[in-house]
Short mmCIF file of C-alpha atoms in Angstrom, two decimals:
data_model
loop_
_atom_site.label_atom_id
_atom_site.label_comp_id
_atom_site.label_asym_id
_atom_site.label_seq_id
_atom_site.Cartn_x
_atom_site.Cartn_y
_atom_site.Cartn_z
CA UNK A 1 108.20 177.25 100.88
CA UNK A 2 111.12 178.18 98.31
CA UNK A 3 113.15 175.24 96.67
CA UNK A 4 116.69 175.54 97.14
CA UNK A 5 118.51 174.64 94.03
CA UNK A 6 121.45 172.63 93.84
CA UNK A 7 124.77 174.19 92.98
CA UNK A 8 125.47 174.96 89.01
CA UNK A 9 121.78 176.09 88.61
CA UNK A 10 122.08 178.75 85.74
CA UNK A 11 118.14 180.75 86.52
CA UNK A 12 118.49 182.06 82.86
CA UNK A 13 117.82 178.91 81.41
CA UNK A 14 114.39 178.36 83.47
CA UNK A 15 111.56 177.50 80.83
CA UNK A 16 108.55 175.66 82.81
CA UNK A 17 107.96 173.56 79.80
CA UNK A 18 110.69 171.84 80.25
CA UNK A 19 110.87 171.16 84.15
CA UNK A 20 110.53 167.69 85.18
CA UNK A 21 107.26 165.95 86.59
CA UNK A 22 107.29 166.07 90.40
CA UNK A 23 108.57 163.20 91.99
CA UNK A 24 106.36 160.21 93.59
CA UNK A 25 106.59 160.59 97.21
CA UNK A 26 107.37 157.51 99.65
CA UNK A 27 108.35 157.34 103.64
CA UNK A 28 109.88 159.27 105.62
CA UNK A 29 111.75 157.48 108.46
CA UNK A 30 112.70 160.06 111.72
CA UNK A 31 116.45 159.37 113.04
CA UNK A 32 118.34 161.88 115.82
CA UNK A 33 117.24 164.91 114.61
CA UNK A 34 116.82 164.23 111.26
CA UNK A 35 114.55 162.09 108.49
CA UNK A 36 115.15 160.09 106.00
CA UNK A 37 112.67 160.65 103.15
CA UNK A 38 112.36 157.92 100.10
CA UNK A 39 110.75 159.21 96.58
CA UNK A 40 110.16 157.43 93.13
CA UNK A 41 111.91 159.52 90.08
CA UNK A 42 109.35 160.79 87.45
CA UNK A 43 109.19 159.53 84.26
CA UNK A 44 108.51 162.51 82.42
CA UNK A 45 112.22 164.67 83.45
CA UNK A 46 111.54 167.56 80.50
CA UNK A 47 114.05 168.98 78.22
CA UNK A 48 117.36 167.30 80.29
CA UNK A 49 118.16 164.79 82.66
CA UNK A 50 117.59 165.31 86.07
CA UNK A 51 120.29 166.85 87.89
CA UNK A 52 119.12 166.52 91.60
CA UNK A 53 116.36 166.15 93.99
CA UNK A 54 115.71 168.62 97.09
CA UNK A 55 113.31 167.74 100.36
CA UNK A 56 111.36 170.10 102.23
CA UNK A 57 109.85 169.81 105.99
CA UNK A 58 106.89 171.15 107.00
CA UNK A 59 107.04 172.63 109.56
CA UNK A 60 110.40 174.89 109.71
CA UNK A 61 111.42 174.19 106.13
CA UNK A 62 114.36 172.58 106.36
CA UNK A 63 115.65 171.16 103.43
CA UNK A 64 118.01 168.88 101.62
CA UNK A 65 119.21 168.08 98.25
CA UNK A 66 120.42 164.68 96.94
CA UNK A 67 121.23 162.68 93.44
CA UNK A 68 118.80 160.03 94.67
CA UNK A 69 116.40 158.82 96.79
CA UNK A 70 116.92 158.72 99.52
CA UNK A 71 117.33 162.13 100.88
CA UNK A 72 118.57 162.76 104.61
CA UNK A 73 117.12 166.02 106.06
CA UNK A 74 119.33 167.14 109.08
CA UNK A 75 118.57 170.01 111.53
CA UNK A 76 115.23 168.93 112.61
CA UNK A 77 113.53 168.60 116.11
CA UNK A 78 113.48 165.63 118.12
CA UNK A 79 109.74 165.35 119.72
CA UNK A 80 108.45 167.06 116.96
CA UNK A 81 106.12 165.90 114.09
CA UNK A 82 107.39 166.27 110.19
CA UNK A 83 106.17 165.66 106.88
CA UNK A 84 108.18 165.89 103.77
CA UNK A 85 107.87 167.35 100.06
CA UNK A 86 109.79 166.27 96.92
CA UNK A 87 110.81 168.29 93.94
CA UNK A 88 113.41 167.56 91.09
CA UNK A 89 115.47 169.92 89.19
CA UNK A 90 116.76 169.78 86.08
CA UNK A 91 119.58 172.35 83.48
CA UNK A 92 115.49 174.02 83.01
CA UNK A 93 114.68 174.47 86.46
CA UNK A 94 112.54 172.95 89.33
CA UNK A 95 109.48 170.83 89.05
CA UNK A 96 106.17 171.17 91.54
CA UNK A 97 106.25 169.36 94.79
CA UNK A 98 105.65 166.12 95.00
CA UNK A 99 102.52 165.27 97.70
CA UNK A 100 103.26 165.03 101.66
CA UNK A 101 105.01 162.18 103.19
CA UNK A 102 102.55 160.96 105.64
CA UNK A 103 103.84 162.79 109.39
CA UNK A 104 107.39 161.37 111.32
CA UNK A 105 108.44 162.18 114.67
CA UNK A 106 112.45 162.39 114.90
CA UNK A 107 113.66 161.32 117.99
CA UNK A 108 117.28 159.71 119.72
CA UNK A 109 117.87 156.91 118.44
CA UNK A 110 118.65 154.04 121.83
CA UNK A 111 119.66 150.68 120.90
CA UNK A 112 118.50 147.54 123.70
CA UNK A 113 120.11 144.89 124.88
CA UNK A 114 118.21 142.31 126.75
CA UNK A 115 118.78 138.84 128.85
CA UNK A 116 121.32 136.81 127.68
CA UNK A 117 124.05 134.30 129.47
CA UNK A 118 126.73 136.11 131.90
CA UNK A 119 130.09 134.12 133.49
CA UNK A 120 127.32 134.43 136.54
CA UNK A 121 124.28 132.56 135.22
CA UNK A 122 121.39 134.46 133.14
CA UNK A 123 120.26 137.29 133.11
CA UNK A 124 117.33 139.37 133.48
CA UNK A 125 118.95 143.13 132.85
CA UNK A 126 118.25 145.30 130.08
CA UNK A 127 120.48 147.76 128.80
CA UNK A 128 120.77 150.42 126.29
CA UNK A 129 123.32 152.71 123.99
CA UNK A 130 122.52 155.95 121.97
CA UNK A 131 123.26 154.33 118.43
CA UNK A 132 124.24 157.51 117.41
CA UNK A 133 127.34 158.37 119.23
CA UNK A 134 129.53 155.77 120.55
CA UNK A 135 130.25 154.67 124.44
CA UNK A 136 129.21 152.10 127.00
CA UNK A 137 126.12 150.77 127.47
CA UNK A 138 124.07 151.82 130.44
CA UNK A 139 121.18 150.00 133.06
CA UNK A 140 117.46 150.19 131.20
CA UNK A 141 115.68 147.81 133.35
CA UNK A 142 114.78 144.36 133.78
CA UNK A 143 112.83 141.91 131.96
CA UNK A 144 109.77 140.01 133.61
CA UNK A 145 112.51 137.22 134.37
CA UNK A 146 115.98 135.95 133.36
CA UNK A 147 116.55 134.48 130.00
CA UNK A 148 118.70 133.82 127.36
CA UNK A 149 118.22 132.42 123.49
CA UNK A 150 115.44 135.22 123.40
CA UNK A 151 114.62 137.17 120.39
CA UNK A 152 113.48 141.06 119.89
CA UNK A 153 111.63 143.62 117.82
CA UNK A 154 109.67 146.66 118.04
CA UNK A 155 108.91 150.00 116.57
CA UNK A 156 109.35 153.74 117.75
CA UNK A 157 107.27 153.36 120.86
CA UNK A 158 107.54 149.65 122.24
CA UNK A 159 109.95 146.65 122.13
CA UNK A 160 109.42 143.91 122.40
CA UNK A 161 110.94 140.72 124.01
CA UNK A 162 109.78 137.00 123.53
CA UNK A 163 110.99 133.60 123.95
CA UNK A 164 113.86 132.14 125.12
CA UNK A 165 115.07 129.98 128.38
CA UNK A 166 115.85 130.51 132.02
CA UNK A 167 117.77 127.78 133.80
CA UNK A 168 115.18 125.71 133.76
CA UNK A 169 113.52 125.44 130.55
CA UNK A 170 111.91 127.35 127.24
CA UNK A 171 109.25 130.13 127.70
CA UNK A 172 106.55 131.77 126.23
CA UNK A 173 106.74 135.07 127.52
CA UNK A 174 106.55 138.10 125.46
CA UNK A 175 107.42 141.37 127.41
CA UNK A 176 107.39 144.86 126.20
CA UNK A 177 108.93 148.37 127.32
CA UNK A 178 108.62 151.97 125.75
CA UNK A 179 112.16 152.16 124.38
CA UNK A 180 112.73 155.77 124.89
CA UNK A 181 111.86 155.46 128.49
CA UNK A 182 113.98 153.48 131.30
CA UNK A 183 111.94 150.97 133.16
CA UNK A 184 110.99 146.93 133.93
CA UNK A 185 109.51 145.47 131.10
CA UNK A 186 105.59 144.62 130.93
CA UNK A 187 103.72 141.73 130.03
CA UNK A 188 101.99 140.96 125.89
CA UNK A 189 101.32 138.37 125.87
CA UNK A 190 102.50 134.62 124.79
CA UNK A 191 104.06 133.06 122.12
CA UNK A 192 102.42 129.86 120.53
CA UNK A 193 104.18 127.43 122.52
CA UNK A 194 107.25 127.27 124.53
CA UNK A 195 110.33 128.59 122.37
CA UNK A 196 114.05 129.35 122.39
CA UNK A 197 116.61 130.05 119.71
CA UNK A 198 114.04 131.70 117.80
CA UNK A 199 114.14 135.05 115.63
CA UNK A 200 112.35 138.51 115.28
CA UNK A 201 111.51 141.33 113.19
CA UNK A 202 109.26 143.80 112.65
CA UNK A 203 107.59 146.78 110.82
CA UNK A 204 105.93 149.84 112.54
CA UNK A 205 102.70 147.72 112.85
CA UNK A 206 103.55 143.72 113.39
CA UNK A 207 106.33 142.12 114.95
CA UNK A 208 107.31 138.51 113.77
CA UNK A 209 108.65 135.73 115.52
CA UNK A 210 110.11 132.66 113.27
CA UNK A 211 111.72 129.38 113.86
CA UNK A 212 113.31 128.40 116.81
CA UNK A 213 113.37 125.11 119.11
CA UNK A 214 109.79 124.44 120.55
CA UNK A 215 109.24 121.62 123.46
CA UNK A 216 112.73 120.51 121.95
CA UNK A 217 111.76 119.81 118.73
CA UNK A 218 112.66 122.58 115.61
CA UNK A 219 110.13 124.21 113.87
CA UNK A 220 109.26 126.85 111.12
CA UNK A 221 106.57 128.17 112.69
CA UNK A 222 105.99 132.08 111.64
CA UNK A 223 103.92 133.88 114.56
CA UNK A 224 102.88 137.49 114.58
CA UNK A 225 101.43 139.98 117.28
CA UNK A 226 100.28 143.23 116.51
CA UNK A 227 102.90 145.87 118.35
CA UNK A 228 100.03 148.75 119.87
CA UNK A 229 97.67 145.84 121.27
CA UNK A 230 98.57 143.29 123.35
CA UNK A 231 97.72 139.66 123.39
CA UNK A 232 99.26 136.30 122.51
CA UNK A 233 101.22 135.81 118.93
CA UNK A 234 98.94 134.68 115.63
CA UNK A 235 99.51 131.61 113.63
CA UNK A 236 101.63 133.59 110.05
CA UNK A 237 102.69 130.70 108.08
CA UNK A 238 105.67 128.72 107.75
CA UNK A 239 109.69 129.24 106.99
CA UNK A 240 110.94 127.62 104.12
CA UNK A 241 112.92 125.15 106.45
CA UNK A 242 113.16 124.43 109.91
CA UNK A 243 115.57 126.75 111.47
CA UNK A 244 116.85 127.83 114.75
CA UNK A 245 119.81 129.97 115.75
CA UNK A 246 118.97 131.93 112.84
CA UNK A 247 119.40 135.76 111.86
CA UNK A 248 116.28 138.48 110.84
CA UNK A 249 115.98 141.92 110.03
CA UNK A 250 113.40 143.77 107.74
CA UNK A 251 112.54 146.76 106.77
CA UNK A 252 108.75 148.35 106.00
CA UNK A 253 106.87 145.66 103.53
CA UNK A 254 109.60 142.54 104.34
CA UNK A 255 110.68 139.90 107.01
CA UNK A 256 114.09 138.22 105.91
CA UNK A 257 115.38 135.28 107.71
CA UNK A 258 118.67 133.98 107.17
CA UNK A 259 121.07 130.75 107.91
CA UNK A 260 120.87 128.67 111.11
CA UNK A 261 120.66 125.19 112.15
CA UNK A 262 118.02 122.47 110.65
CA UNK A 263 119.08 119.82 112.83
CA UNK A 264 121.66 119.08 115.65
CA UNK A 265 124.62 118.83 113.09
CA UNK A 266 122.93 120.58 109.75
CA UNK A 267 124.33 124.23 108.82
CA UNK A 268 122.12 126.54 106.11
CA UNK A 269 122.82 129.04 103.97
CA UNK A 270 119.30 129.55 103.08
CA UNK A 271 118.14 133.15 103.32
CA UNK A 272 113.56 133.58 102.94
CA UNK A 273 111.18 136.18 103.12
CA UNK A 274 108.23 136.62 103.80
CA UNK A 275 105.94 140.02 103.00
CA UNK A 276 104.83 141.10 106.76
CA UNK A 277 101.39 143.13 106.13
CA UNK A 278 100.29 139.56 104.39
CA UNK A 279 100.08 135.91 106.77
CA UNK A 280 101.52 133.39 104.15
CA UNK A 281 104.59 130.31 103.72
CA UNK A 282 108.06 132.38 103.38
CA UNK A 283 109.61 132.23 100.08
CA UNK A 284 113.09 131.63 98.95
CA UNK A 285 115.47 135.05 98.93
CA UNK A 286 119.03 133.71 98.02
CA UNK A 287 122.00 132.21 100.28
CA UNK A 288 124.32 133.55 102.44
CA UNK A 289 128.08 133.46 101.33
CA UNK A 290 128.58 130.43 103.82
CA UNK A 291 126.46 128.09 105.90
CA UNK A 292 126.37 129.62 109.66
CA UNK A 293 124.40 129.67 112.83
CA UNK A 294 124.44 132.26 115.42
CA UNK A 295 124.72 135.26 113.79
CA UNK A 296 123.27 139.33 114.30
CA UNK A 297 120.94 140.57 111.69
CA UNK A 298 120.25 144.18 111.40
CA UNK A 299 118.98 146.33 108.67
CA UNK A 300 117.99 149.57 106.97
CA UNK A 301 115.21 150.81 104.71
CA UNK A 302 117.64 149.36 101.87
CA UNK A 303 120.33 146.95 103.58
CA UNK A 304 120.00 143.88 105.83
CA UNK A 305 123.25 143.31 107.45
CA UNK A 306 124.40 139.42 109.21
CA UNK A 307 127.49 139.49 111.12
CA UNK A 308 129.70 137.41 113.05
CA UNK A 309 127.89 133.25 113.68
CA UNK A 310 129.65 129.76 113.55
CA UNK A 311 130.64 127.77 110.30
CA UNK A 312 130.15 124.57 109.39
CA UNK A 313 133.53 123.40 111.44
CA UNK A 314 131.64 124.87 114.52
CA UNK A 315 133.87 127.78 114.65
CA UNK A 316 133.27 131.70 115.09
CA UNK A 317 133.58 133.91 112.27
CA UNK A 318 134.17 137.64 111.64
CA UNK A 319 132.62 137.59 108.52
CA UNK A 320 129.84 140.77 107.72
CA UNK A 321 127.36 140.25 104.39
CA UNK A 322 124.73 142.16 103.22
CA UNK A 323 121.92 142.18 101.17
CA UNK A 324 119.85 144.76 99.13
CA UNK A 325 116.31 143.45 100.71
CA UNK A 326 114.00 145.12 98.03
CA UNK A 327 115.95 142.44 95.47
CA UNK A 328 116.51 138.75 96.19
CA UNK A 329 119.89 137.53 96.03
CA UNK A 330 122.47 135.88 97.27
CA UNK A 331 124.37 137.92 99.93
CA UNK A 332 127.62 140.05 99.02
CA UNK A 333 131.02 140.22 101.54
CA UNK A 334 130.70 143.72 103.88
CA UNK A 335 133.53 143.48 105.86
CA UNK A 336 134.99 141.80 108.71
CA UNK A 337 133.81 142.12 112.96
CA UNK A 338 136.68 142.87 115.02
CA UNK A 339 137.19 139.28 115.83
CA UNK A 340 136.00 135.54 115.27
CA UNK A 341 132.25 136.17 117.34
CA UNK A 342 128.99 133.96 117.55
CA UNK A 343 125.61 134.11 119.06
CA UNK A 344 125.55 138.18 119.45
CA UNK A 345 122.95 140.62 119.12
CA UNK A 346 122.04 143.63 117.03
CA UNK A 347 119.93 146.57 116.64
CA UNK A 348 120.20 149.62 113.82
CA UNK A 349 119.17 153.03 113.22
CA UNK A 350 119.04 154.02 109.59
CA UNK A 351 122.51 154.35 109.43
CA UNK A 352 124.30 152.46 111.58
CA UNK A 353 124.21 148.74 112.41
CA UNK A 354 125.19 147.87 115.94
CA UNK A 355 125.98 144.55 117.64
CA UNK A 356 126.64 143.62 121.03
CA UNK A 357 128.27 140.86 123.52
CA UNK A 358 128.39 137.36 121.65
CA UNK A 359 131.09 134.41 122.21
CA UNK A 360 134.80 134.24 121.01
CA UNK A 361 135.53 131.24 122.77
CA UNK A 362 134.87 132.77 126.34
CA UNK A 363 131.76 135.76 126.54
CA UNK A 364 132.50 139.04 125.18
CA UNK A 365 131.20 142.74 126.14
CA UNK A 366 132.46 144.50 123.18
CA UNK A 367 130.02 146.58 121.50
CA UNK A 368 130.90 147.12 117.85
CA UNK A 369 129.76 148.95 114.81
CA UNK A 370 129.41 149.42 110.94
CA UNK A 371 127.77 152.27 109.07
CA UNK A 372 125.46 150.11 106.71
CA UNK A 373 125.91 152.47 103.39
CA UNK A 374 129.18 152.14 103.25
CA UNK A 375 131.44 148.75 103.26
CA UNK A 376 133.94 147.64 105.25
CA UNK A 377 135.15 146.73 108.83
CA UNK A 378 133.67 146.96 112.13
CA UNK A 379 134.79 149.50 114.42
CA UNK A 380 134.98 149.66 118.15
CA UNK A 381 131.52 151.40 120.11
CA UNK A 382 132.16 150.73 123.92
CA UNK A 383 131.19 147.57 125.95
CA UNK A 384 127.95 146.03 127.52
CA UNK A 385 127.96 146.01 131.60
CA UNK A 386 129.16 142.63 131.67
CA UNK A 387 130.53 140.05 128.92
CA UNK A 388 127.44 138.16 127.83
CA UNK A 389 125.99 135.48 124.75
CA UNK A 390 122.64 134.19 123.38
CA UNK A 391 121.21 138.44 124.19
CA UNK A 392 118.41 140.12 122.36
CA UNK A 393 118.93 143.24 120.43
CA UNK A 394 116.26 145.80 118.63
CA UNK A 395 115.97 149.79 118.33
CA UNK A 396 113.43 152.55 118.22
CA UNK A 397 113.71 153.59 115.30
CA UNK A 398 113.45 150.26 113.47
CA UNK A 399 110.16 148.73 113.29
CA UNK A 400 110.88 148.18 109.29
CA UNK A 401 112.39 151.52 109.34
#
């Protein structure tokens, strides 16, 4: 396959002694017909700093050039499998191919929206967007049985749905559904014990389940499952502190886990993290930029994303942070939702974080969004089928991204 150099390449200074080293390669995550593939620069770059980086996919050789890693490879074919080369180019010319990114399958990208409170009691419906365009949500399917204060995570080819109460009292109940293909959800398995309020997240092979209230009493239980088999949820360690109402996202190697309630009347800021291939206590990460309950988490291979929740004065909020997961911190201002919202849900694709429903005062159906590279406000998406709190949220294409 031929490298195509970026623009400014002068061929009549090539010398092969002084090309760079190939690049390191790293993951390649599939999106709507396209990839995202991650690299590590070489040390050795030859004569001259590197000027660029190009991608190749095998098959059909599409390619794509970038000044860092990542690189986004558009034009591919959803259903069909990929993997990914590396080379960097410098005033010299190219260097060899990195090795193959192991194989990604680019599909559309659906974000789910399950349970949750309506102005008519709970709910049991599931519904989904395409993340990648805008509109209104439409009918997935239904859950084994209404709930709300569930939680959700999955990977390309199952969500999953655990937790939460119906009118009567907490569950146990994890459910799952291929998320690509409209239908009731089936049963996993259950959780430890009987748990609302709780949080998820995942990579492509373990979904986590943290915190929450169990038999009324708040915990920092972490639990995991493994996604492809089903069975009941696995003893992981513990949070740093007891917290319910709390935020997650992740991407491939971490679990983050951010603000909520320790007791009745006891905001955090407290952000931990735990590594999810490895059972073990959570660890400190940083703080949020206030104390809140009740917000969305979402993330990227690079950004986790908190939106919206209620202060410390018991209010909704419209604040957005972020963090930069791969380095622990405190989080940094985004932007601002399109109004004062608590107690919504989220779900992301590698660009774009979405969030649905949540309370302003009275139940809301807007669905909003942010594009997660890129600061600043939220903007308008479409609305849910009916104005509804205390949902679940998760995506294909996450599972750690």
């Amino acid at each position: 396959m031929s490298k195509r150099y970026p623009s400014g390449f002068i061929s009549t200074f090539y010398d092969p002694l002084k090309n760079p080293n190939a690049p390191i390669i790293g993951t390649a995550t599939g999106d709507n017909e396209s990839a995202s593939v991650t690299f590590t620069a070489p040390t050795k770059v030859g004569g001259s700093a590197i000027t660029g980086y190009g991608a190749v996919s095998s098959p059909g050789g599409r390619t794509a050039t970038s000044a860092t890693s990542p690189i986004t490879v558009t034009g591919l074919t959803n259903g069909t499998a990929y993997t990914f080369a590396v080379w960097a180019i410098n005033t010299y010319g190219p260097s060899a191919y990195s090795g193959y990114s192991g194989s990604v399958t680019p599909a559309a990208v659906f974000g789910l929206f399950a349970g949750g409170s309506l102005d008519a009691g709970v709910t049991n419906v599931i519904q989904y967007i395409s993340i990648t365009s805008t509109g209104n949500s439409s009918d997935f399917g239904d859950l084994v049985s209404a709930r709300y204060n569930l939680t959700a995570c999955g990977n390309t080819t199952r969500s999953l749905f655990a937790g939460g109460e119906n009118d009567a009292a907490a569950t146990n109940f994890i459910n799952y559904v291929n998320p690509v293909t409209t239908g009731d959800t089936t049963y996993f398995g259950n959780l430890i014990g009987l748990t609302k309020e709780l949080s998820g997240c995942s990579n492509s092979t373990r979904g986590l389940f943290a915190g929450g209230l169990e038999a009324g009493v708040r915990t920092n239980t972490i639990q995991y499952v493994t996604i492809a088999s089903v069975g009941d949820a696995t003893d992981f360690g513990d949070l740093t502190i007891l917290q319910r109402l709390h935020a997650s996202c992740s991407n491939t190697t971490t679990g983050i886990f951010a603000g909520g309630l320790t007791t009745a009347s006891a905001w955090t800021n407290v952000i931990n993290y735990v590594t999810i291939a490895s059972t073990g206590d959570a660890t400190d990460f940083g703080d949020l930029t206030q104390s809140l309950y009740g917000m969305g988490g979402a993330s990227n291979s690079t950004r986790g994303i908190f939106a919206g929740g209620k202060n410390t004065g018991d209010s909704e909020v419209n604040v957005i942070q972020y963090i930069t997961i791969a380095s622990a911190g405190n989080a940094t201002d985004f932007g601002d939702l399109i109004a004062n919202i608590a107690r919504l849900a989220a779900c992301a694709s590698t660009t774009r974080a979405v969030f649905g429903g949540g309370s302003t005062g009275a139940r809301s159906n807007v669905i909003q969004y942010v594009t997660i590279a890129t600061t600043g406000d939220s903007t308008d998406f479409g609305d849910l089928l009916a104005a509804n709190f205390q949902l679940a949220g998760t995506s294909n294409v996450h599972g750690g991204l």
